[in-house]
C-alpha atoms as a printed R data frame, in Angstrom:
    type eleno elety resid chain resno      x       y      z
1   ATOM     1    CA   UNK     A     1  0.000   0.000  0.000
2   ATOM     2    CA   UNK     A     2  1.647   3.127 -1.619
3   ATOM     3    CA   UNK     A     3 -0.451   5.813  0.518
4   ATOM     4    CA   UNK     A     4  0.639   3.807  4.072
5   ATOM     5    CA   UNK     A     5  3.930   3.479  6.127
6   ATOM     6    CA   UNK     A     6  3.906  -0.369  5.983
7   ATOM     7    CA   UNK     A     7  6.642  -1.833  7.561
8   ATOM     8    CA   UNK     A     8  9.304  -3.849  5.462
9   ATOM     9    CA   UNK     A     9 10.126  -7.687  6.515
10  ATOM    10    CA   UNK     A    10 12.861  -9.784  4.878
11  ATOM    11    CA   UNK     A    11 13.055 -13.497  5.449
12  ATOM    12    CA   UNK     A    12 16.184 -15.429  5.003
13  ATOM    13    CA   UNK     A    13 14.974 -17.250  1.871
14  ATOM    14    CA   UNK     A    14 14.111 -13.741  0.177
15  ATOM    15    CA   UNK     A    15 16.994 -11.719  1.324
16  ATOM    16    CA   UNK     A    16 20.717 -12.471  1.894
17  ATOM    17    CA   UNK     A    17 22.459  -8.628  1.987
18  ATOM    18    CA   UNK     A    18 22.306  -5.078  0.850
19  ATOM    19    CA   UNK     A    19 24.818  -4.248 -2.189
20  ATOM    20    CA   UNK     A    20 24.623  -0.410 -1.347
21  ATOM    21    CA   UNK     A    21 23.180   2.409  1.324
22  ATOM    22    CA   UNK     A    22 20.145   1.497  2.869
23  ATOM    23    CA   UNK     A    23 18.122   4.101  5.514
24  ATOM    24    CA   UNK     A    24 15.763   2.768  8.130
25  ATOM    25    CA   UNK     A    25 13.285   5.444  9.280
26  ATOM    26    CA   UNK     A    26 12.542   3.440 12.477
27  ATOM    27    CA   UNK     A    27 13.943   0.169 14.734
28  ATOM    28    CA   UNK     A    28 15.309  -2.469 13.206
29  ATOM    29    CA   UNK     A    29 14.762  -5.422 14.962
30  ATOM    30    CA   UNK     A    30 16.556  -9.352 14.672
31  ATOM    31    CA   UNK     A    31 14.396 -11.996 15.953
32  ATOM    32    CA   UNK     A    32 15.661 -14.571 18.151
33  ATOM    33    CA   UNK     A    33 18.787 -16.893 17.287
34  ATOM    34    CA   UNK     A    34 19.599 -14.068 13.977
35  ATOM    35    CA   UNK     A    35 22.862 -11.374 13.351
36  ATOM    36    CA   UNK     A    36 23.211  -8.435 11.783
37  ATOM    37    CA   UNK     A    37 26.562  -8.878  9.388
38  ATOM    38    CA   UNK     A    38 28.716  -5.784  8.092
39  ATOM    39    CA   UNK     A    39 31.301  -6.825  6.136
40  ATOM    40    CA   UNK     A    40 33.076  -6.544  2.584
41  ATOM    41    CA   UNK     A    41 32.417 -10.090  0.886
42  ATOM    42    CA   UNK     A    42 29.177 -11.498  0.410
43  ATOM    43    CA   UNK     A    43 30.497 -14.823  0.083
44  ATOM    44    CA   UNK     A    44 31.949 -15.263  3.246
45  ATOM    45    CA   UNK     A    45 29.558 -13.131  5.847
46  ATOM    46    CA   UNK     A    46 32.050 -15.088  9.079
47  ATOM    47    CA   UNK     A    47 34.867 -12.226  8.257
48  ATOM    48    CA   UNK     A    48 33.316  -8.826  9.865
49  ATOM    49    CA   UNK     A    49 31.388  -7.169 12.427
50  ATOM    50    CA   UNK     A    50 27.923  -9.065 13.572
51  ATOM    51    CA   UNK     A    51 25.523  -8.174 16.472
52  ATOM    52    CA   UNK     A    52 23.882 -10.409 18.256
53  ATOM    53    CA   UNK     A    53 20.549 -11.426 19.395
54  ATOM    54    CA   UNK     A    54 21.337 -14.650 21.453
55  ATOM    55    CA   UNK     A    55 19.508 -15.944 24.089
56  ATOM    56    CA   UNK     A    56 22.803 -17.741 25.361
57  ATOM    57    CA   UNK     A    57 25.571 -16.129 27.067
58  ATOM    58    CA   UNK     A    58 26.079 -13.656 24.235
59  ATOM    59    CA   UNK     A    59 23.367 -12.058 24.000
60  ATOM    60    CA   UNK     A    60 23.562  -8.697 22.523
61  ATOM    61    CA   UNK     A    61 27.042  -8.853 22.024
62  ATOM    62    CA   UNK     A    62 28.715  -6.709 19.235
63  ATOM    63    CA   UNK     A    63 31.791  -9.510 17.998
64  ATOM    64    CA   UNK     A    64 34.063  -8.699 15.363
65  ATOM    65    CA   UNK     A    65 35.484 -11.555 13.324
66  ATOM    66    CA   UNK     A    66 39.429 -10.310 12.092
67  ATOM    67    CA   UNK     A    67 40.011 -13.927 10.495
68  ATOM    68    CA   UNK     A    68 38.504 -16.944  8.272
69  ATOM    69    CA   UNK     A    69 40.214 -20.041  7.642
70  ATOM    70    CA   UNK     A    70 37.551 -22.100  7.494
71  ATOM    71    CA   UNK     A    71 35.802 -22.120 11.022
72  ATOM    72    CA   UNK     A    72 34.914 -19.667 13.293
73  ATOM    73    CA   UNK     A    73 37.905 -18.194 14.694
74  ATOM    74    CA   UNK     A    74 39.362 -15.617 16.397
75  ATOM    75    CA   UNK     A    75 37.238 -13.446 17.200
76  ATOM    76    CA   UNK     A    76 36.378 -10.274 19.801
77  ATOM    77    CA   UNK     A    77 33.264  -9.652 21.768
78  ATOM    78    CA   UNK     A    78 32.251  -6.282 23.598
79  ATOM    79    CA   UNK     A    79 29.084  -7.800 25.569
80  ATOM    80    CA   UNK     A    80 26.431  -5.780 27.819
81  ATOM    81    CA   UNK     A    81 26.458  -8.439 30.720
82  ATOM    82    CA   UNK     A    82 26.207 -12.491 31.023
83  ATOM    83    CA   UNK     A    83 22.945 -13.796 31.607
84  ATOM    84    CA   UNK     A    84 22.323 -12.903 35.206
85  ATOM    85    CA   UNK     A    85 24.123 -10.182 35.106
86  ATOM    86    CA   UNK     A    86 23.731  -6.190 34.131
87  ATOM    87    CA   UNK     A    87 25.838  -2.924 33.882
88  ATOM    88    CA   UNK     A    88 29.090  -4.657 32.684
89  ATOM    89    CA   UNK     A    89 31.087  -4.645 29.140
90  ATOM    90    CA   UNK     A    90 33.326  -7.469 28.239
91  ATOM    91    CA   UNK     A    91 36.355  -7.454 25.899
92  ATOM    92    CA   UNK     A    92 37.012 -10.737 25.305
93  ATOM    93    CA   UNK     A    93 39.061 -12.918 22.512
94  ATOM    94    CA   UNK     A    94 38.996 -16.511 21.401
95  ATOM    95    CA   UNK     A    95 41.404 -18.926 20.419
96  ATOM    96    CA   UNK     A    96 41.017 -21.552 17.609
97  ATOM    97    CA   UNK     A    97 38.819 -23.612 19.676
98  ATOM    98    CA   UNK     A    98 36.432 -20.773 20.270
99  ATOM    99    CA   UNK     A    99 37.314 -20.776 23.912
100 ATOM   100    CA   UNK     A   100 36.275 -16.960 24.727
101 ATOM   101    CA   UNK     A   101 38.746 -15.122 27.211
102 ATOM   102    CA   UNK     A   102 37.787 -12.083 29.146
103 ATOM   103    CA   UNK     A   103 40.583  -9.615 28.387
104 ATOM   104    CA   UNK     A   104 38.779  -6.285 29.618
105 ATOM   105    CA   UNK     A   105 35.684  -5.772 31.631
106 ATOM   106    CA   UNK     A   106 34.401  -2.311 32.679
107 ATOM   107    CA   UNK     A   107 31.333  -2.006 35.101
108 ATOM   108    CA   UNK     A   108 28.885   0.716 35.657
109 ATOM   109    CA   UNK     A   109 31.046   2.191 38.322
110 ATOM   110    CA   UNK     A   110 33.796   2.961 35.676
111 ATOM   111    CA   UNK     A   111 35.960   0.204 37.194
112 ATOM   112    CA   UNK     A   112 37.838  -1.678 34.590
113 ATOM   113    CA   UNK     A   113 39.367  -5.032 35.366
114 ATOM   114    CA   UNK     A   114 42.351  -6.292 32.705
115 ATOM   115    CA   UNK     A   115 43.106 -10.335 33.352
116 ATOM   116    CA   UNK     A   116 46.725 -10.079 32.100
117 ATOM   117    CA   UNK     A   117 49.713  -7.468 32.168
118 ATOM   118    CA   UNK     A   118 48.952  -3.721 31.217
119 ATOM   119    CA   UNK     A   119 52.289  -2.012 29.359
120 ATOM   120    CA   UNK     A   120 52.249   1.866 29.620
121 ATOM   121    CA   UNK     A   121 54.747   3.054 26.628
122 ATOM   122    CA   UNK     A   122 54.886   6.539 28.336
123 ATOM   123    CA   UNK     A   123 57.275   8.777 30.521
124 ATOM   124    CA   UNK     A   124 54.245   8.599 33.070
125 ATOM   125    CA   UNK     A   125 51.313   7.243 34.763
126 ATOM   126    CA   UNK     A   126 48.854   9.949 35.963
127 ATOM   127    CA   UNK     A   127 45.658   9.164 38.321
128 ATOM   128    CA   UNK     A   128 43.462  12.401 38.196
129 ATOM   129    CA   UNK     A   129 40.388  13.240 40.099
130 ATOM   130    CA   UNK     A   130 39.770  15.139 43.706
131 ATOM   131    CA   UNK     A   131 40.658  11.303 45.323
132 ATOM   132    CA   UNK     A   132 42.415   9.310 42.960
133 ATOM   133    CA   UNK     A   133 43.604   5.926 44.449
134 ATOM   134    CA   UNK     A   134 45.854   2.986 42.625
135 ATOM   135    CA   UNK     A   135 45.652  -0.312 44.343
136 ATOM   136    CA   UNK     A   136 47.482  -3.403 43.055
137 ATOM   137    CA   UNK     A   137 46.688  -6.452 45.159
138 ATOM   138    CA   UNK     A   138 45.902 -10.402 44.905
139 ATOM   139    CA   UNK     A   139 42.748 -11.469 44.426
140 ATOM   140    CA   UNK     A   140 41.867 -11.743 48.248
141 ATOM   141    CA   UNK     A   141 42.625  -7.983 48.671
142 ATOM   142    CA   UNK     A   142 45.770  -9.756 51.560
143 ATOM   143    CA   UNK     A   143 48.684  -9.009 49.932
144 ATOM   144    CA   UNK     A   144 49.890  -5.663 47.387
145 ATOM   145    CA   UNK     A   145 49.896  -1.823 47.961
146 ATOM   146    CA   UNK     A   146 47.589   0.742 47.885
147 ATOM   147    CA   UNK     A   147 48.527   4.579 46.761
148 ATOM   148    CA   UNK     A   148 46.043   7.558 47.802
149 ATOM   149    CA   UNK     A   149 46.389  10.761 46.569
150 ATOM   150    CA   UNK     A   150 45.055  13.933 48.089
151 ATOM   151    CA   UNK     A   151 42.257  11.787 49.663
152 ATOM   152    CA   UNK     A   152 40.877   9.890 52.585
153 ATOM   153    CA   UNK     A   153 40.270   6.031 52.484
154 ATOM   154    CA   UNK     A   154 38.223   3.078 54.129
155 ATOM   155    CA   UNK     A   155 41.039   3.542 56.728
156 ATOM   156    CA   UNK     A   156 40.925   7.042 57.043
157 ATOM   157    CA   UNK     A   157 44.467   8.596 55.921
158 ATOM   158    CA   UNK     A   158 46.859   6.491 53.948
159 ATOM   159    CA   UNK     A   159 48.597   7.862 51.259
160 ATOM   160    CA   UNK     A   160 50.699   4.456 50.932
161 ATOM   161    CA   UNK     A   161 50.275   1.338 52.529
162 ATOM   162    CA   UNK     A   162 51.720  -2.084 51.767
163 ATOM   163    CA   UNK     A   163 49.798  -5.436 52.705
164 ATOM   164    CA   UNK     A   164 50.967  -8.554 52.882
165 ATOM   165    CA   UNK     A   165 48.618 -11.657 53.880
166 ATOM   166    CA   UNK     A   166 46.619  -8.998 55.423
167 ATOM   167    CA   UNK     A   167 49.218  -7.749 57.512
168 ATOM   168    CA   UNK     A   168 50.153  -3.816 57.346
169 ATOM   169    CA   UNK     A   169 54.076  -4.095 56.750
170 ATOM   170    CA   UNK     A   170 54.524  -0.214 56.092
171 ATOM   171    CA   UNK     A   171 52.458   2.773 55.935
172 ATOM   172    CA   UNK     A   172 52.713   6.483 55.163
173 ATOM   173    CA   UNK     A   173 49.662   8.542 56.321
174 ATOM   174    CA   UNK     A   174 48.424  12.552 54.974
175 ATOM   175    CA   UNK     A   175 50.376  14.104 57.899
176 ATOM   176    CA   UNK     A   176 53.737  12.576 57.038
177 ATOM   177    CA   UNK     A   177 53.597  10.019 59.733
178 ATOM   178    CA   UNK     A   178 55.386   6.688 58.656
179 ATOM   179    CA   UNK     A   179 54.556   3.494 60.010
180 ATOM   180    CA   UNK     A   180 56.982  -0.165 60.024
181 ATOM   181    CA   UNK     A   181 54.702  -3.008 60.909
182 ATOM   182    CA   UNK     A   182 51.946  -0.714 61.643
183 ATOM   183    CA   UNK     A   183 48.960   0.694 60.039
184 ATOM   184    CA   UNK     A   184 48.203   3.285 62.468
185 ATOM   185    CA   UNK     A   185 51.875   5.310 63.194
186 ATOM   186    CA   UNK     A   186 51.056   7.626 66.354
187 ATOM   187    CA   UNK     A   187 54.924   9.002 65.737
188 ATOM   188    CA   UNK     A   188 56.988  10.707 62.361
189 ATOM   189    CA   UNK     A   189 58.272   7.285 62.296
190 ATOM   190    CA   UNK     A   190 56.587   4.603 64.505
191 ATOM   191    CA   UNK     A   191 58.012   1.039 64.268
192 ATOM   192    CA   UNK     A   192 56.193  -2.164 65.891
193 ATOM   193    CA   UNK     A   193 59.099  -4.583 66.501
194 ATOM   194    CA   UNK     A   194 62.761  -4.219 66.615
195 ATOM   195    CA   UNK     A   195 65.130  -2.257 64.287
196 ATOM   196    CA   UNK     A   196 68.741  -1.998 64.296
197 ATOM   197    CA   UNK     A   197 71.073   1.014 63.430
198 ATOM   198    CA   UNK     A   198 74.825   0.314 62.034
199 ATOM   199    CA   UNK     A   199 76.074   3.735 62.098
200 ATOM   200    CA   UNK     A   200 76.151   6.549 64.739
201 ATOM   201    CA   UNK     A   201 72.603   8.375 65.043
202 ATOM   202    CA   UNK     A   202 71.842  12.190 66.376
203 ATOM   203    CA   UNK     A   203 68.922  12.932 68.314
204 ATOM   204    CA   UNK     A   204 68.000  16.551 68.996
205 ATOM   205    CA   UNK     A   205 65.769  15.748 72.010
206 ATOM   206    CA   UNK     A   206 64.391  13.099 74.205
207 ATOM   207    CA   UNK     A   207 64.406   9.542 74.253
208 ATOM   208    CA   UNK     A   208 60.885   7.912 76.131
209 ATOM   209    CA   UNK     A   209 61.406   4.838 77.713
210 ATOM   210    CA   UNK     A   210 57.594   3.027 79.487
211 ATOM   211    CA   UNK     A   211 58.585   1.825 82.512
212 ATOM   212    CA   UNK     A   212 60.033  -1.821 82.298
213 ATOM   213    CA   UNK     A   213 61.779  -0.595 79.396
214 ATOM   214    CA   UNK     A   214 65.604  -0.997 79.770
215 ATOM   215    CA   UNK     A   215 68.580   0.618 77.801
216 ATOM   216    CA   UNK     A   216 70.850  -2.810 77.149
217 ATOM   217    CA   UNK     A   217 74.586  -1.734 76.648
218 ATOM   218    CA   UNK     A   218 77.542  -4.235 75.514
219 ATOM   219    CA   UNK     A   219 77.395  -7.666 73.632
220 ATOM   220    CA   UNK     A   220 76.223  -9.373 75.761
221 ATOM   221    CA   UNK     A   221 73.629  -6.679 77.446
222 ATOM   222    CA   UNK     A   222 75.434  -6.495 80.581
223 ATOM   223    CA   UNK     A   223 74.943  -2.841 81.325
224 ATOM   224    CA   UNK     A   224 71.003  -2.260 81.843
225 ATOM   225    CA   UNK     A   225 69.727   0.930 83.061
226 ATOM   226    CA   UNK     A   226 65.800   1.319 83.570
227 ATOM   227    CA   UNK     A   227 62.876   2.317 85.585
228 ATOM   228    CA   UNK     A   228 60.333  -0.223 87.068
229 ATOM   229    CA   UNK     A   229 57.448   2.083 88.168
230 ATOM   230    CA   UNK     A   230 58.597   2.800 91.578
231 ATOM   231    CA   UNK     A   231 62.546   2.701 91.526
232 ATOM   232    CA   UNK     A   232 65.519   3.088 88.740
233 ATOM   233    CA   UNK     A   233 67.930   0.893 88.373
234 ATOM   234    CA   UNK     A   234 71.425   0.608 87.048
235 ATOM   235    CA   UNK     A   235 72.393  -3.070 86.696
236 ATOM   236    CA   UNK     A   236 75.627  -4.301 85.901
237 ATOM   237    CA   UNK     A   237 76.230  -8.308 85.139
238 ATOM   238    CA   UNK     A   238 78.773 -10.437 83.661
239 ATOM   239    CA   UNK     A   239 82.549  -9.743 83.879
240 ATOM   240    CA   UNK     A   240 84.084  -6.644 84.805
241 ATOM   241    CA   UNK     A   241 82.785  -4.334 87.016
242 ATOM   242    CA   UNK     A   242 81.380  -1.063 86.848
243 ATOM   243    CA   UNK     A   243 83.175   2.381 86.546
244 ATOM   244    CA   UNK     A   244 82.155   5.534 86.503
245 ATOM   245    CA   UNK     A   245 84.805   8.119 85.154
246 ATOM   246    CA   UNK     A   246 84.726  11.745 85.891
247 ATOM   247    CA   UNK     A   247 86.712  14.905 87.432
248 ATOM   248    CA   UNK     A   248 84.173  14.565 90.016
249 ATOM   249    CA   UNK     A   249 81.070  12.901 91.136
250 ATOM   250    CA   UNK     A   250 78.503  13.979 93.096
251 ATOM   251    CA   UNK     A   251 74.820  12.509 94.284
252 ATOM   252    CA   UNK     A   252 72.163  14.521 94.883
253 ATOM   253    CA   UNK     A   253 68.339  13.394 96.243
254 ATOM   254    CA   UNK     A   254 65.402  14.700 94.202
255 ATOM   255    CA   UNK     A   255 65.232  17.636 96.864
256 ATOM   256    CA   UNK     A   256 68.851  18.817 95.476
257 ATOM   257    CA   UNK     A   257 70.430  17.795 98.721
């Protein structure tokens, strides 16, 4: 009917593809199980681009088929979502088998997940955004390092932290405290265990000591000074006995007497 917007249907056995430009006014729809094919030989409609409309696990996927030999082979999918699942976009490849692997998958929260190594041929790698935050980590979320910039996360203030079997092994936090073996520093530099120094060191002020704490001296530790709560204590063990050296010595009791 000239004088009335019919629609147009093509069935497989009347149609096979469109030598030229063709303009759809409206939807164009592809009934269960079919594909739309774009590609440059007629005779071989495997080698190109073909959308889907599946109801198996790829439905409405967009794949792009870069060779023939024959079979179906390698070939690239960007997919909306698995069945049971929404919001996410798949880049995945095939081997000769058809075997699809998941290269690249980006979800709705404009997280993107690559499955193998990611080369950056660049002088640098930027993160922008008011609270950027890189985080390379196994699988578990036990082991790797996390780097926040010019923002606050889950823990409140890291700006670096490394993880390893979910253990905090070293920390830097926004006000420039560092923690070793901590994920909390109270301190500039707060360590949680023992640390050793092999060179002279300079401090410019105090050194705290809890009581119980002792100051070991010698090889074997036989010079201990410390404070048990109520009285301090200088203990001297082992061989040898204990000098003190000076142009003078004097004792005084805590009224200056």
């Amino acid at each position: 009917d000239a004088g009335a917007a019919a629609p147009l249907r093509l069935e497989a056995s009347q149609f096979d593809f469109i030598n030229g430009n063709a303009t759809f006014a409206g939807n164009v729809s592809l009934a269960s199980g079919k594909e739309l094919t774009i590609n440059n030989n007629a005779s071989n409609n495997n080698n190109g681009i073909h959308i889907k409309n599946d109801t198996d696990a790829y439905s409405g996927a967009l794949t792009f088929h870069t060779e023939y030999s024959g079979t179906d082979t390698n070939v690239a999918r960007i997919q909306g979502g698995t069945n049971g699942s929404n919001g996410i976009l798949y880049l995945q490849t095939a081997d000769t088998s058809k075997t699809l692997t998941t290269a690249l998958s980006l979800d709705f929260n404009q997280n993107a997940t690559f499955e193998g190594n990611v080369t950056i041929n660049s002088n640098s790698f930027s993160l922008n955004g008011t609270a950027p935050t890189m985080t390379v980590n196994s699988s578990n979320n036990a082991s790797g390092f996390r780097i926040n910039v010019n923002g606050l996360d889950a823990d409140g203030d890291d700006l670096f932290r490394v993880q390893d079997s979910g253990t905090t092994r070293f920390t830097i936090k926004r006000d420039g405290e560092v923690g070793i073996g901590t994920g909390n520093p109270g301190y500039k530099l707060d360590v949680s265990g023992s640390f050793r120094a092999t060179s002279e060191s300079t401090f410019t002020s105090n050194l705290l000591f809890p009581d119980a704490a002792r100051i070991k001296l010698g090889t074997g530790q036989d010079l201990q000074i410390y404070h048990d709560g109520s009285h301090s204590y200088i203990q001297d063990s082992g061989t040898g006995v204990l000098k003190i050296l000076s142009s003078g010595v004097t004792f005084q009791n805590e009224a200056g007497s």
